[in-house]
Short mmCIF file of C-alpha atoms in Angstrom, two decimals:
data_model
loop_
_atom_site.label_atom_id
_atom_site.label_comp_id
_atom_site.label_asym_id
_atom_site.label_seq_id
_atom_site.Cartn_x
_atom_site.Cartn_y
_atom_site.Cartn_z
CA MET B 306 0.59 18.39 1.49
CA THR B 307 -2.10 19.19 -1.02
CA THR B 308 -3.22 16.70 -3.63
CA ASP B 309 -1.66 18.85 -6.39
CA LEU B 310 1.70 18.90 -4.62
CA PHE B 311 1.45 15.18 -3.95
CA GLU B 312 0.75 14.41 -7.64
CA LYS B 313 3.97 16.23 -8.53
CA THR B 314 5.89 13.54 -6.63
CA LEU B 315 4.66 10.81 -9.03
CA LEU B 316 7.69 8.82 -10.14
CA THR B 317 6.11 6.21 -12.40
CA ILE B 318 3.09 4.00 -13.01
CA HIS B 319 3.47 0.23 -13.34
CA GLU B 320 0.80 -1.91 -14.99
CA LEU B 321 1.29 -5.44 -13.68
CA ASP B 322 -0.76 -8.60 -14.17
CA ILE B 323 -2.36 -8.10 -10.75
CA GLY B 324 -3.09 -4.37 -11.02
CA THR B 325 -1.91 -0.79 -11.41
CA PHE B 326 0.65 0.70 -9.05
CA ARG B 327 1.48 4.40 -8.80
CA PHE B 328 4.90 5.06 -7.29
CA TYR B 329 5.34 8.45 -5.60
CA ASP B 330 8.22 9.86 -3.58
CA GLN B 331 7.44 7.80 -0.44
CA VAL B 332 4.01 6.34 -1.19
CA VAL B 333 2.79 3.54 -3.46
CA ILE B 334 -0.90 3.45 -4.33
CA GLY B 335 -2.01 0.08 -5.62
CA GLU B 336 -5.27 -0.87 -7.27
CA ILE B 337 -5.70 -4.62 -7.71
CA LYS B 338 -7.75 -5.82 -10.69
CA GLU B 339 -11.21 -7.30 -10.22
CA GLY B 340 -11.26 -11.00 -9.35
CA LYS B 341 -7.51 -11.45 -8.87
CA SER B 342 -6.17 -13.88 -6.30
CA ILE B 343 -3.20 -12.31 -4.52
CA ASN B 344 -0.53 -14.35 -2.76
CA LEU B 345 3.19 -13.85 -2.21
CA ASP B 346 4.16 -15.25 -5.63
CA ALA B 347 1.74 -12.90 -7.42
CA SER B 348 3.17 -9.96 -5.43
CA LEU B 349 6.85 -10.63 -6.12
CA PRO B 350 7.05 -8.38 -9.23
CA LEU B 351 5.60 -5.51 -7.18
CA LEU B 352 8.00 -6.16 -4.30
CA ALA B 353 10.95 -6.18 -6.72
CA LEU B 354 9.85 -2.83 -8.18
CA ALA B 355 9.49 -1.36 -4.69
CA TRP B 356 12.99 -2.54 -3.79
CA GLU B 357 14.35 -0.98 -6.99
CA HIS B 358 12.58 2.36 -6.51
CA TYR B 359 13.00 2.92 -2.79
CA LYS B 360 16.27 1.17 -1.87
CA LYS B 361 15.52 1.16 1.85
CA LYS B 362 13.82 4.59 1.84
CA PRO B 363 10.73 4.46 4.10
CA VAL B 364 7.54 3.98 2.08
CA VAL B 365 3.83 3.64 2.82
CA TYR B 366 1.64 1.37 0.70
CA ILE B 367 -2.00 2.36 0.16
CA SER B 368 -4.35 -0.30 -1.16
CA ASN B 369 -7.11 1.45 -3.11
CA ARG B 370 -9.75 -1.29 -2.87
CA LYS B 371 -12.05 -0.28 -5.71
CA HIS B 372 -12.45 -3.88 -6.89
CA SER B 373 -13.22 -7.23 -5.33
CA TYR B 374 -10.32 -9.65 -5.10
CA SER B 375 -8.97 -12.27 -2.73
CA LEU B 376 -5.76 -11.93 -0.77
CA ASP B 377 -3.88 -14.44 1.36
CA PRO B 378 -3.15 -12.29 4.44
CA THR B 379 -0.41 -14.64 5.64
CA MET B 380 1.73 -13.30 2.79
CA HIS B 381 2.30 -10.21 4.93
CA PHE B 382 4.60 -12.23 7.20
CA GLU B 383 6.99 -12.61 4.26
CA THR B 384 6.30 -9.19 2.76
CA LEU B 385 7.74 -7.44 5.79
CA LYS B 386 10.89 -9.57 5.53
CA LEU B 387 11.28 -8.65 1.86
CA VAL B 388 10.38 -4.97 2.36
CA PRO B 389 11.67 -4.09 5.85
CA TYR B 390 11.50 -0.37 5.06
CA LEU B 391 7.69 -0.49 4.82
CA ALA B 392 6.73 2.36 7.13
CA GLY B 393 2.99 1.75 6.98
CA TYR B 394 0.10 0.14 5.13
CA ALA B 395 -3.31 1.68 4.56
CA TRP B 396 -6.51 0.64 2.85
CA VAL B 397 -9.07 2.86 1.17
CA VAL B 398 -12.37 0.99 1.15
CA TYR B 399 -15.72 1.86 -0.37
CA ASP B 400 -18.09 -0.57 1.35
CA ASP B 401 -18.54 -2.50 4.58
CA ILE B 402 -17.43 -5.86 3.14
CA ASN B 403 -14.07 -4.48 2.01
CA GLU B 404 -13.67 -2.72 5.34
CA LYS B 405 -14.13 -6.04 7.16
CA ASN B 406 -11.64 -7.69 4.80
CA ALA B 407 -9.09 -4.92 5.37
CA ARG B 408 -9.47 -5.14 9.16
CA LEU B 409 -8.92 -8.90 9.00
CA GLU B 410 -5.85 -8.41 6.80
CA ALA B 411 -4.51 -5.80 9.25
CA ARG B 412 -4.19 -8.48 11.91
CA PHE B 413 -1.39 -10.04 9.86
CA LEU B 414 0.61 -6.83 9.46
CA HIS B 415 3.18 -5.90 12.04
CA CYS B 416 3.69 -2.31 10.95
CA PRO B 417 1.53 0.80 11.39
CA ASN B 418 -1.71 0.35 9.46
CA SER B 419 -5.05 2.05 9.05
CA VAL B 420 -8.36 1.70 7.20
CA HIS B 421 -9.96 4.75 5.53
CA ARG B 422 -13.06 5.63 3.54
CA SER B 423 -11.28 8.24 1.38
CA MET B 424 -7.93 8.64 -0.32
CA ASP B 425 -7.46 12.07 1.28
CA THR B 426 -7.56 10.67 4.82
CA ALA B 427 -5.32 7.74 3.83
CA LEU B 428 -2.75 10.14 2.38
CA ALA B 429 -2.88 12.36 5.47
CA TRP B 430 -2.29 9.26 7.61
CA ALA B 431 0.60 8.18 5.35
CA PHE B 432 2.33 11.58 5.57
CA GLU B 433 1.92 11.64 9.35
CA THR B 434 3.27 8.08 9.64
CA LEU B 435 6.31 9.00 7.56
CA ARG B 436 6.84 12.21 9.56
CA ARG B 437 6.75 10.27 12.84
CA GLN B 438 9.26 7.77 11.53
CA GLU B 439 11.64 10.60 10.58
CA LEU B 440 11.44 11.88 14.17
CA ASP B 441 12.35 8.48 15.68
#
């Protein structure tokens, strides 16, 4: 899918206290604000919106890590219970420090996940992950 076709699947944009989240047909792209501290409680509004929008439809979350913030990776244990239809989780990182952080965070996720240096490769991975899940 081309970027233009993908952009046509944009459903809505949510500005939350922790960041901006773009909801597409089967992908959410999140950009957390600079300096935020993310834990399960801070993520609950996002999880509620995801539940409302996708209603058990498989979805891939892409974390667009443009900013520096802290995240409690143990929250992923609960996230997967609250969002069992999460088909995959990807990070787009722009430096080595954020790549190391994403790889550490990945250890706490028990769903397909991947770290990328561009949004294009993350989206290609997301579409392939969703396609594979449809085949299962």
